[in-house]
GROMACS .gro file of C-alpha atoms in nm:
model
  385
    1UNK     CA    1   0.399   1.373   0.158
    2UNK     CA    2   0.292   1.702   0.151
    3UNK     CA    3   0.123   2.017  -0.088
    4UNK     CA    4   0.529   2.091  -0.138
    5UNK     CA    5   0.606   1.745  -0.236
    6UNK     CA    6   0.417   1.820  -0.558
    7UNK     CA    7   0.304   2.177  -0.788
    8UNK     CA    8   0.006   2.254  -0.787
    9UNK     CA    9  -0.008   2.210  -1.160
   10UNK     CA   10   0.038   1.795  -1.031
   11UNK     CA   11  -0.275   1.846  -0.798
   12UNK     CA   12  -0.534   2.005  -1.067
   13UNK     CA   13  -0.469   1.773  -1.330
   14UNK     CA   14  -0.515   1.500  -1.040
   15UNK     CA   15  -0.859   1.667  -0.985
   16UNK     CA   16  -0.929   1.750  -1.314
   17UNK     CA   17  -0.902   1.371  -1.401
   18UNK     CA   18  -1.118   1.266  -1.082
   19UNK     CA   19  -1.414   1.516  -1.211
   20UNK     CA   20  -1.404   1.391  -1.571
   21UNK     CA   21  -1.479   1.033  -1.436
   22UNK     CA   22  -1.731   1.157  -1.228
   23UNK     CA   23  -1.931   1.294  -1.477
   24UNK     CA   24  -1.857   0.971  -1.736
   25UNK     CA   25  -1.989   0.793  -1.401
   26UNK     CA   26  -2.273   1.043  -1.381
   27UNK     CA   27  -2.197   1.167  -1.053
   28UNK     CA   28  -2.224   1.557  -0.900
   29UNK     CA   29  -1.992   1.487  -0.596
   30UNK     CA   30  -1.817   1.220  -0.468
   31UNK     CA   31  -1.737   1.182  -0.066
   32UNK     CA   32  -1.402   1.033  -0.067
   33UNK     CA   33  -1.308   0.843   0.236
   34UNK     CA   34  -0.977   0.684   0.157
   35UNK     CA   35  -0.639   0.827   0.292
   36UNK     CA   36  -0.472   0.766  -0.042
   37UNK     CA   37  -0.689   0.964  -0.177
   38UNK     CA   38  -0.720   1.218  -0.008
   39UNK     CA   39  -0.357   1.257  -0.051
   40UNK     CA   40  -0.356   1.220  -0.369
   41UNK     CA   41  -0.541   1.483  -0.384
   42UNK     CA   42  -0.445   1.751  -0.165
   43UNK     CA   43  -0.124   1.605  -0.037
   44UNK     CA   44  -0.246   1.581   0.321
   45UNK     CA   45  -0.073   1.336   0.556
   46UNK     CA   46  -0.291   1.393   0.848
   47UNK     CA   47  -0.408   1.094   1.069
   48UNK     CA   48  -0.767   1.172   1.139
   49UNK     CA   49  -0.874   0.827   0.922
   50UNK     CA   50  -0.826   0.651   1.265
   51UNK     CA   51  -1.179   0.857   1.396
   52UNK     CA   52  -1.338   1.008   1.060
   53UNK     CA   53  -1.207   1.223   0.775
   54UNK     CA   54  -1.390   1.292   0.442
   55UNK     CA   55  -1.306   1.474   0.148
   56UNK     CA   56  -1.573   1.633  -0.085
   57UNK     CA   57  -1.534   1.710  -0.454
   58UNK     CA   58  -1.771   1.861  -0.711
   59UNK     CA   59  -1.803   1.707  -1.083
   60UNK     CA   60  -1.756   2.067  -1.173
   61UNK     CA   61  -1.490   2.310  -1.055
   62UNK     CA   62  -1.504   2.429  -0.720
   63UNK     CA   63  -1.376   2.434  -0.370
   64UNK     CA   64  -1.218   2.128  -0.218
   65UNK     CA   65  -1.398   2.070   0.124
   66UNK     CA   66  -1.229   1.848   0.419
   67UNK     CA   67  -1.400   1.715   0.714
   68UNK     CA   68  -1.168   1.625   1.004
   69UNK     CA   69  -1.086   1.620   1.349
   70UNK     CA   70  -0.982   1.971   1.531
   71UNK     CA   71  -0.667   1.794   1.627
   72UNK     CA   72  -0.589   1.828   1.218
   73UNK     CA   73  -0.701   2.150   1.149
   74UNK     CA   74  -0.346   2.311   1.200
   75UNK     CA   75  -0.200   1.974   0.956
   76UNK     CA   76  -0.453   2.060   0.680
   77UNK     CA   77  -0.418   2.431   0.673
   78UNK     CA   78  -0.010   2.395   0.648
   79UNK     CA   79   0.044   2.113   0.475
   80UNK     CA   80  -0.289   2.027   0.257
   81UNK     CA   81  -0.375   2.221  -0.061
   82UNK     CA   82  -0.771   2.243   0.027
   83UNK     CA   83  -1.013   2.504   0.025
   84UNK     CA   84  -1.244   2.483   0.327
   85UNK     CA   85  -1.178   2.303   0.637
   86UNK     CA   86  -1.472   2.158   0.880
   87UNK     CA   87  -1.362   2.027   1.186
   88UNK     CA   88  -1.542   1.886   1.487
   89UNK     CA   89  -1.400   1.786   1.812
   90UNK     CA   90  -1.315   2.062   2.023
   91UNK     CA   91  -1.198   1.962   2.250
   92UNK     CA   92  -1.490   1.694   2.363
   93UNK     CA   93  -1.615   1.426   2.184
   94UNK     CA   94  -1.851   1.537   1.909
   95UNK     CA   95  -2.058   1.361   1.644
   96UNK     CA   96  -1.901   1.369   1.359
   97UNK     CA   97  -2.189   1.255   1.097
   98UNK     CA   98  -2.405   1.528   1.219
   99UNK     CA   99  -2.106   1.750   1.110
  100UNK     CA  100  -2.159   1.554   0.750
  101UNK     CA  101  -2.498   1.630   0.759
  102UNK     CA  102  -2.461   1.994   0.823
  103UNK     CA  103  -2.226   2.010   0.515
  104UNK     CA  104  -2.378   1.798   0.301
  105UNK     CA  105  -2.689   2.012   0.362
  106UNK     CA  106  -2.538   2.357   0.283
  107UNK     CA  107  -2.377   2.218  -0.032
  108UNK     CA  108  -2.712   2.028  -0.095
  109UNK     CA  109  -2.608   1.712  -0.155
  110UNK     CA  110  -2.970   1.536  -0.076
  111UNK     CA  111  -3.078   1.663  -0.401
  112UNK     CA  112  -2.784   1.577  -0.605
  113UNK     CA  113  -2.609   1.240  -0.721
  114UNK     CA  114  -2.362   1.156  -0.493
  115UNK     CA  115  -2.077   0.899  -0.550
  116UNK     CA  116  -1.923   0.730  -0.195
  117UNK     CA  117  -1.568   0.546  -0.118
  118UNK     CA  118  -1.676   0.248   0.104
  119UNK     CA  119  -1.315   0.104   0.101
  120UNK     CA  120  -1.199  -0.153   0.441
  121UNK     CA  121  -0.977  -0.022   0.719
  122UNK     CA  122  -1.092   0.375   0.736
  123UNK     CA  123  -1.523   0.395   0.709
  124UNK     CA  124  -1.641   0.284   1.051
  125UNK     CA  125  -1.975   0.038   0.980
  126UNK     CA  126  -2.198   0.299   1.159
  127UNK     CA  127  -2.079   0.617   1.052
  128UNK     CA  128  -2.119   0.384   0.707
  129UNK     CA  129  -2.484   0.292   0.775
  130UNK     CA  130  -2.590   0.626   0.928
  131UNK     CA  131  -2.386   0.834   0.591
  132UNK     CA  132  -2.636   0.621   0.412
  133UNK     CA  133  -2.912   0.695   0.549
  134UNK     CA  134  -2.862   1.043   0.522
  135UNK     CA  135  -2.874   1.089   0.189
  136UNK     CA  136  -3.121   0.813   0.069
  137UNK     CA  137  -3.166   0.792  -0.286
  138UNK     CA  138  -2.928   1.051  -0.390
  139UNK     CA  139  -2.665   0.820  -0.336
  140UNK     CA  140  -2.635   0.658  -0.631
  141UNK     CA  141  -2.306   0.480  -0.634
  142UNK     CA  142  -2.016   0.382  -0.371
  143UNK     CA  143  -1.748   0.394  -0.681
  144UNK     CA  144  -1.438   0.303  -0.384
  145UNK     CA  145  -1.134   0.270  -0.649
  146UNK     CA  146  -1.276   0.573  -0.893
  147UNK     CA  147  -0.960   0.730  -0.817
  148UNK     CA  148  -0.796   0.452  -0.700
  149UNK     CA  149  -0.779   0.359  -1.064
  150UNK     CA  150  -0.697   0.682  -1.209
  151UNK     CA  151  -0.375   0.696  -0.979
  152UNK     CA  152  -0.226   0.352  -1.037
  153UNK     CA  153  -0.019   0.520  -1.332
  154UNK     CA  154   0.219   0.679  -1.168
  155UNK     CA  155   0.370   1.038  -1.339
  156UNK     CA  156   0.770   1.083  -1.323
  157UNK     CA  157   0.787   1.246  -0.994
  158UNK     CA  158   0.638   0.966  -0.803
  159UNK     CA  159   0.839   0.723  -0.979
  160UNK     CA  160   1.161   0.957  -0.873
  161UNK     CA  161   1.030   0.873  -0.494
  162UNK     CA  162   0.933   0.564  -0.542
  163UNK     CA  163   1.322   0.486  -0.634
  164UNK     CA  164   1.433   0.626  -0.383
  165UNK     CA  165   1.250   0.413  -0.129
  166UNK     CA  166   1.352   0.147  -0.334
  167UNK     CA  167   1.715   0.279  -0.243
  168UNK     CA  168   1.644   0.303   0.074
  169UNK     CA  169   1.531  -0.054   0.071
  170UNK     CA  170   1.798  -0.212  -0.051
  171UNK     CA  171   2.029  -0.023   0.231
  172UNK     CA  172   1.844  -0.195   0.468
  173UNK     CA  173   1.880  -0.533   0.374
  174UNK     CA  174   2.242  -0.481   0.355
  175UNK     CA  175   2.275  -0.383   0.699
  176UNK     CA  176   2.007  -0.710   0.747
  177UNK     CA  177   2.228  -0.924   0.611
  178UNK     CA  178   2.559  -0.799   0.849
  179UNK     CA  179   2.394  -0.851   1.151
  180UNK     CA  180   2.260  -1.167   1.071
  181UNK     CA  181   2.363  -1.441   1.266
  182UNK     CA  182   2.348  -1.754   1.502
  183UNK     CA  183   2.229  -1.565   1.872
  184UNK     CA  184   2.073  -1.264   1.768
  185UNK     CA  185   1.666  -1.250   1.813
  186UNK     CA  186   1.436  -1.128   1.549
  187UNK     CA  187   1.349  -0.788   1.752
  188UNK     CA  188   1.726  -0.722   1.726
  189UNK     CA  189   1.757  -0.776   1.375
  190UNK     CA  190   1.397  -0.552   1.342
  191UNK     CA  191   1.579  -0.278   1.504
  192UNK     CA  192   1.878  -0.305   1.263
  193UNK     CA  193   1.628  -0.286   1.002
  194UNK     CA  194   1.437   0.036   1.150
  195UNK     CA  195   1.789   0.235   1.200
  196UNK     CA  196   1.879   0.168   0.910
  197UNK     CA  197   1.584   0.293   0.706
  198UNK     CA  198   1.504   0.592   0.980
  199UNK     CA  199   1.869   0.697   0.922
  200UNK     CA  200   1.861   0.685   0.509
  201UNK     CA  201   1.530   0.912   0.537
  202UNK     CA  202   1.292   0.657   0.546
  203UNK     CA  203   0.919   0.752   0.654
  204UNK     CA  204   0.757   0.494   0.855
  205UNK     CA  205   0.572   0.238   0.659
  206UNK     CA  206   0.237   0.152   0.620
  207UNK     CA  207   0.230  -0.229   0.758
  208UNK     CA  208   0.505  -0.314   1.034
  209UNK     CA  209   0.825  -0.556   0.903
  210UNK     CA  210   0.781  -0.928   0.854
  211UNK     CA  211   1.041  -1.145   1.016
  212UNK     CA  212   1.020  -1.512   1.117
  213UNK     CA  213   1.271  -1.798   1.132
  214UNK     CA  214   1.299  -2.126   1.296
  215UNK     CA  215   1.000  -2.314   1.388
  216UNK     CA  216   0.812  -1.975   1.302
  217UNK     CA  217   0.879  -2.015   0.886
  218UNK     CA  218   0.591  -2.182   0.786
  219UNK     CA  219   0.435  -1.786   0.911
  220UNK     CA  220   0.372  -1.606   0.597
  221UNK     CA  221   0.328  -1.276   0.797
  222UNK     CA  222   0.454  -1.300   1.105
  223UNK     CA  223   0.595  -1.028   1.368
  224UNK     CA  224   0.952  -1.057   1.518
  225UNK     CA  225   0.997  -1.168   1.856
  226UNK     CA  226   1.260  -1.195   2.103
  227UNK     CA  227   1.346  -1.560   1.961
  228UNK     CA  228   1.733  -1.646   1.951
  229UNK     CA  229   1.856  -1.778   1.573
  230UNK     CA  230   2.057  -2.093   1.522
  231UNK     CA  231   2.225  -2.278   1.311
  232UNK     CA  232   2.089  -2.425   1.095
  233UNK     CA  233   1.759  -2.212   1.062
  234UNK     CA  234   1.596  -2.092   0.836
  235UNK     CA  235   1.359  -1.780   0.773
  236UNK     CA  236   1.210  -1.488   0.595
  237UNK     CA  237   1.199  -1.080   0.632
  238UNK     CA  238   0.981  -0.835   0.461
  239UNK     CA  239   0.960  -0.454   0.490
  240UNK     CA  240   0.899  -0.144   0.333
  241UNK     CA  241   1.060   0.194   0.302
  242UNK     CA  242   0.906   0.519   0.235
  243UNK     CA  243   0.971   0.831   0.115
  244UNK     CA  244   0.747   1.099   0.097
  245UNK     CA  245   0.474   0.838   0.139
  246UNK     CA  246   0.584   0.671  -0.158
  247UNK     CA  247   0.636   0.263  -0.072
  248UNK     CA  248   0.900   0.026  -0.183
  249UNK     CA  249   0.886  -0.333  -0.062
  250UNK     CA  250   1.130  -0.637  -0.063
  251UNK     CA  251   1.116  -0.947   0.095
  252UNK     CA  252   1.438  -1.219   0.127
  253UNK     CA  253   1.464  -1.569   0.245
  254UNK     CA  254   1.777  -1.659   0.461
  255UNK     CA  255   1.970  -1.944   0.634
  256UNK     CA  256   2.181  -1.978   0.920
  257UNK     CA  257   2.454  -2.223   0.745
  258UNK     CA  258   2.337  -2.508   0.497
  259UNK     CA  259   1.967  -2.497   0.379
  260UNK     CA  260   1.827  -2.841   0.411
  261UNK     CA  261   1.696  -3.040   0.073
  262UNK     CA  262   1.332  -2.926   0.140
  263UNK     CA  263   1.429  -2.546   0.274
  264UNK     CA  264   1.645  -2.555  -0.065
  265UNK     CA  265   1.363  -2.667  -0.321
  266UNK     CA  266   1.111  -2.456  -0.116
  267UNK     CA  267   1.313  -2.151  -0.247
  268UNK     CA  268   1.397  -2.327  -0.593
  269UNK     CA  269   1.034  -2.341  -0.679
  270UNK     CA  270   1.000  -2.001  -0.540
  271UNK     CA  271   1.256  -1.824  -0.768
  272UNK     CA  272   1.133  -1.958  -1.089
  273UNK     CA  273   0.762  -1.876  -1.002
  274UNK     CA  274   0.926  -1.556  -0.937
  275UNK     CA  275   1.102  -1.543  -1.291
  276UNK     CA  276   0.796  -1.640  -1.470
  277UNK     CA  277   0.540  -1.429  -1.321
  278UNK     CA  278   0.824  -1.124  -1.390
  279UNK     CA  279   0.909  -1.222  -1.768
  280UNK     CA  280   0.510  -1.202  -1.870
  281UNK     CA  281   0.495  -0.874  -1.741
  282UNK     CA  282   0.449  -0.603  -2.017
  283UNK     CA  283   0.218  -0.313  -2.106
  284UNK     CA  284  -0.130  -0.427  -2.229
  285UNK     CA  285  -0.105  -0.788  -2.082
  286UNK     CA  286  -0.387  -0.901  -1.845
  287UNK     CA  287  -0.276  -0.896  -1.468
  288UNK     CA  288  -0.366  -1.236  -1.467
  289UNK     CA  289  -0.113  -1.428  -1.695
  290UNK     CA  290   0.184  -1.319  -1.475
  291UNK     CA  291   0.001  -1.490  -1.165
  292UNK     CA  292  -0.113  -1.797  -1.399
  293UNK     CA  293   0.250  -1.836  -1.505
  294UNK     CA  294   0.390  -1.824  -1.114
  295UNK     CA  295   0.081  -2.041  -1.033
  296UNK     CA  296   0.171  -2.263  -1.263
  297UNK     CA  297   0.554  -2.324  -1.161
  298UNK     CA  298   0.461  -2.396  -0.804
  299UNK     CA  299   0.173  -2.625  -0.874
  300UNK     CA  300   0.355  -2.823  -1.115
  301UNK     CA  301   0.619  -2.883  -0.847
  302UNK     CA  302   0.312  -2.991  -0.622
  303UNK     CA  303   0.305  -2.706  -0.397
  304UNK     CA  304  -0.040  -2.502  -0.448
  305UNK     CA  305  -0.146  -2.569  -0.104
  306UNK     CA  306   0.139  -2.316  -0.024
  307UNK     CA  307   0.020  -2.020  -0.233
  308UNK     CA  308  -0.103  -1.824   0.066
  309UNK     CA  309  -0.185  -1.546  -0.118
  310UNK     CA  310  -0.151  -1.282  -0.395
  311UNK     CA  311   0.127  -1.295  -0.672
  312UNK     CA  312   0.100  -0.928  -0.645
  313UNK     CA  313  -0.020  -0.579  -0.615
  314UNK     CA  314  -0.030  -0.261  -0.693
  315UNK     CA  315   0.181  -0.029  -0.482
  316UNK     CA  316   0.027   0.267  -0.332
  317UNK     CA  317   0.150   0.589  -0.094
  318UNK     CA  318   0.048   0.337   0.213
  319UNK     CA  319  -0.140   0.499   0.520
  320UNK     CA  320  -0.171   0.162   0.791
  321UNK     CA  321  -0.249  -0.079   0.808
  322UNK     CA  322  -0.156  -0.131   0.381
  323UNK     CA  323   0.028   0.011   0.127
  324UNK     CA  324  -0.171  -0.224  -0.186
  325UNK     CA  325  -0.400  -0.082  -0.434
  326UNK     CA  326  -0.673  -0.251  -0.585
  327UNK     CA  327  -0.474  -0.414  -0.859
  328UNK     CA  328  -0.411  -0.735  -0.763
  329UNK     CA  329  -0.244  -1.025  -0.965
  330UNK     CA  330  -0.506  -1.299  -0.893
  331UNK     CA  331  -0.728  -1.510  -1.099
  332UNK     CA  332  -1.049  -1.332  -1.111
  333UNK     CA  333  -0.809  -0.998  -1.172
  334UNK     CA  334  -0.984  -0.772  -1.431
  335UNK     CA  335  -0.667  -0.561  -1.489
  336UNK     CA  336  -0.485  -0.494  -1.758
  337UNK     CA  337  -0.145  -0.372  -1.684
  338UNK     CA  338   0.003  -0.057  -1.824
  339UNK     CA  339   0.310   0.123  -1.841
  340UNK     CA  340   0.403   0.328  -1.532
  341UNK     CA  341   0.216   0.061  -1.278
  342UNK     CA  342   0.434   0.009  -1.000
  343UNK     CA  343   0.366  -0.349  -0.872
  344UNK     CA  344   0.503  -0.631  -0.598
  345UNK     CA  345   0.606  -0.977  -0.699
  346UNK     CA  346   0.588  -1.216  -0.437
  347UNK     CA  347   0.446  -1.581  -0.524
  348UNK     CA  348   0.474  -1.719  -0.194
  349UNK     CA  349   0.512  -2.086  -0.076
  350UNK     CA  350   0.427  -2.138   0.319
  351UNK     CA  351   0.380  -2.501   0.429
  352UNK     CA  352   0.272  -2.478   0.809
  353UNK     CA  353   0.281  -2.817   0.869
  354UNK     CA  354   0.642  -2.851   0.762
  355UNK     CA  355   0.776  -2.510   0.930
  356UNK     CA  356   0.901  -2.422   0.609
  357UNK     CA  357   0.825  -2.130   0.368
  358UNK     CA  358   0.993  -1.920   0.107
  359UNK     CA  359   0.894  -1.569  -0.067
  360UNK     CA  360   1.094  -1.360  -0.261
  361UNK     CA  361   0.972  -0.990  -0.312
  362UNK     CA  362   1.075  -0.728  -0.568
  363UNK     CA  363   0.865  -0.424  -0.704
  364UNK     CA  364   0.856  -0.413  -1.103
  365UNK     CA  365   0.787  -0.102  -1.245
  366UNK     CA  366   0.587  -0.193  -1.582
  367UNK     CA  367   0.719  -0.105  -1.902
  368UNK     CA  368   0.634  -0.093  -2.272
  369UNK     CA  369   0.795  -0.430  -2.338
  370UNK     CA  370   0.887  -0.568  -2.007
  371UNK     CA  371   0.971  -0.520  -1.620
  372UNK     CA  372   1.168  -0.297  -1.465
  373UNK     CA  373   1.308  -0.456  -1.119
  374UNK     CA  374   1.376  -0.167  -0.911
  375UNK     CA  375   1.575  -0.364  -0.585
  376UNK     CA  376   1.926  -0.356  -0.693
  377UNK     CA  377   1.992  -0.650  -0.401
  378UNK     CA  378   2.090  -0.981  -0.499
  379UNK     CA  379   1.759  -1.181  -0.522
  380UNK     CA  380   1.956  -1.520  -0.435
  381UNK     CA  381   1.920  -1.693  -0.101
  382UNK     CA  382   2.089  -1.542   0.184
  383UNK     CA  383   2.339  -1.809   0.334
  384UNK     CA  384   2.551  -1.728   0.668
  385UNK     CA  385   2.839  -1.982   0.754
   0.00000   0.00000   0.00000
């Protein structure tokens, strides 16, 4: 993504929206650390969260200030809609908290109340601790999903990418599916998968592709390898496609000729937790009654030791190593779901013991009265002869 993928109309109401729940959260500025939102908003793409990037907004109008590495200066200035641009880095190693400091001191955060993002992956622990020690008691709050929340609504032109990665997507799997068979390794059938979305205008996503089969399907999230197929096998792939940062993800269970009894049930069980957790999902409802129902389905056929993880999540524009947002469709879930969510359904069943697992994974876009699946690929087992 980029300031062009968007107007600029789409990037002040963004901001207007993240100032009005500053000041509801009482808050003068807020030092966003998150690559989502930072591109959210000011359309950057830049890669300076793998050393330290920060983003600093105002609870009332004014210039949108970007720390950053000199190595993104050029990034930011073409491609960014910001204001000011602080960079350190050039080209040595330099500090880049005393560059905060400096900043934060001309702006005068120290004597203001100051909101920080603390969110996993991008915030290195000591920049964290020494950040914090900086500004002592003016920060007040470390409000990490303030916008995260405010963006998990998506408008018309992100759905309108969105679909198209869900396009994108689905073109993939087919070309999956015809190269699938007995003597082929896993990093083959990866490639397939990679050519095919690089040459339908794919981005590269967020988290690398999911692919195991054989003695390697009890893995819920394992890499390909150079592993040959046989007969008889069977196994799981999971990948996204992106456009204009925008993720869609799908996830298919396959077999190299006749599933076996337990392979077959595995998936069974699978599918209707799938169905169920997809037919309670509606604007208003909590996000946890579609897990409870998928929950239910595969404990009642005695598999809960096999629930791995989350039913599902939100779907953001992923920077690695994730493309979830805090909504997640778990039991302690304090979401309510809401028209225009984007979100994953993928109640999985992994039995490591048994080298056997099954997940099926489709993105639902929320609606007033139901779910919207946006994979247009067959959601039924994938059987080679």
């Amino acid at each position: 993504m980029s300031k062009l993928d968007f107007s600029t109309q789409d990037f002040e109401f963004r901001r207007k929206r993240v100032r009005e729940a500053m000041a509801s959260a009482g808050l003068d500025w807020l030092v966003v650390i998150h690559p989502v939102s930072i591109h959210w908003l000011t359309g950057s793409d830049a890669k300076s969260y793998q050393e330290f990037q920060c983003l600093l907004i105002s609870a009332e109008p004014g210039d949108i200030i970007v720390l950053t590495r000199e190595g993104e200066r050029s990034e930011f200035l073409d491609d960014a809609l910001v204001d000011q641009i602080w960079t350190f880095g050039m080209p040595e190693p330099e500090d880049p908290i005393l560059l905060f400091e400096k900043v934060a001191n001309s702006l005068g955060l120290k004597q203001a109340r100051v909101g920080m993002e603390v969110p996993a992956y991008y915030l290195h622990p000591h920049h964290y601790v020494r950040m914090k020690q900086f500004l002592g008691e003016a920060l007040v709050a470390e409000p990490t999903n303030l916008i995260h929340d405010l963006k998990l609504v998506k408008s018309e032109t992100e759905l309108k990418y969105i679909r198209e990665a869900s396009r994108i997507a689905d073109i993939a799997m087919d070309a999956f599916v015809k190269a699938l068979r007995e003597g082929v390794t896993e990093l083959q059938l990866a490639g397939t998968v990679y050519q095919a979305l690089f040459q339908n205008h794919s981005g590269m996503a967020a988290s690398p592709i999911n692919l195991v089969s054989g003695p390697r399907a009890g893995f819920s999230h394992g890499a390909p390898t150079d592993r040959v197929l046989r007969r008889g096998e069977t196994g799981s792939i999971e990948y996204g496609a992106m456009f204009k940062r925008y993720t869609s993800t799908i996830g298919r269970q396959f077999c190299l000729g006749t599933p076996s009894p337990r392979a077959q049930e595995l998936y069974d069980v699978v599918r209707r937790a799938s169905d169920a957790c997809i037919a309670e999902i509606r604007h208003g409802v909590p996000a946890v009654v579609p897990h409870l129902a998928a929950k239910r389905v595969i404990d009642d056929a005695g598999l809960g030791r096999g629930r791995v993880h989350t039913t599902g999540y939100g779907l953001a524009p992923g920077f690695p190593p994730t493309w979830g947002e805090p909504l997640h469709m778990l039991g302690d879930s304090t979401y309510t779901l809401q028209a225009g969510m984007v979100i994953t359904v993928e109640p999985p069943v992994f039995i490591g013991d048994e080298f056997l697992g099954a997940r099926i994974i489709d993105n639902v876009l929320v609606t007033q009265n139901g779910a919207e699946l946006l994979s247009r690929f067959s959601r039924d087992l994938i059987v080679i002869d």
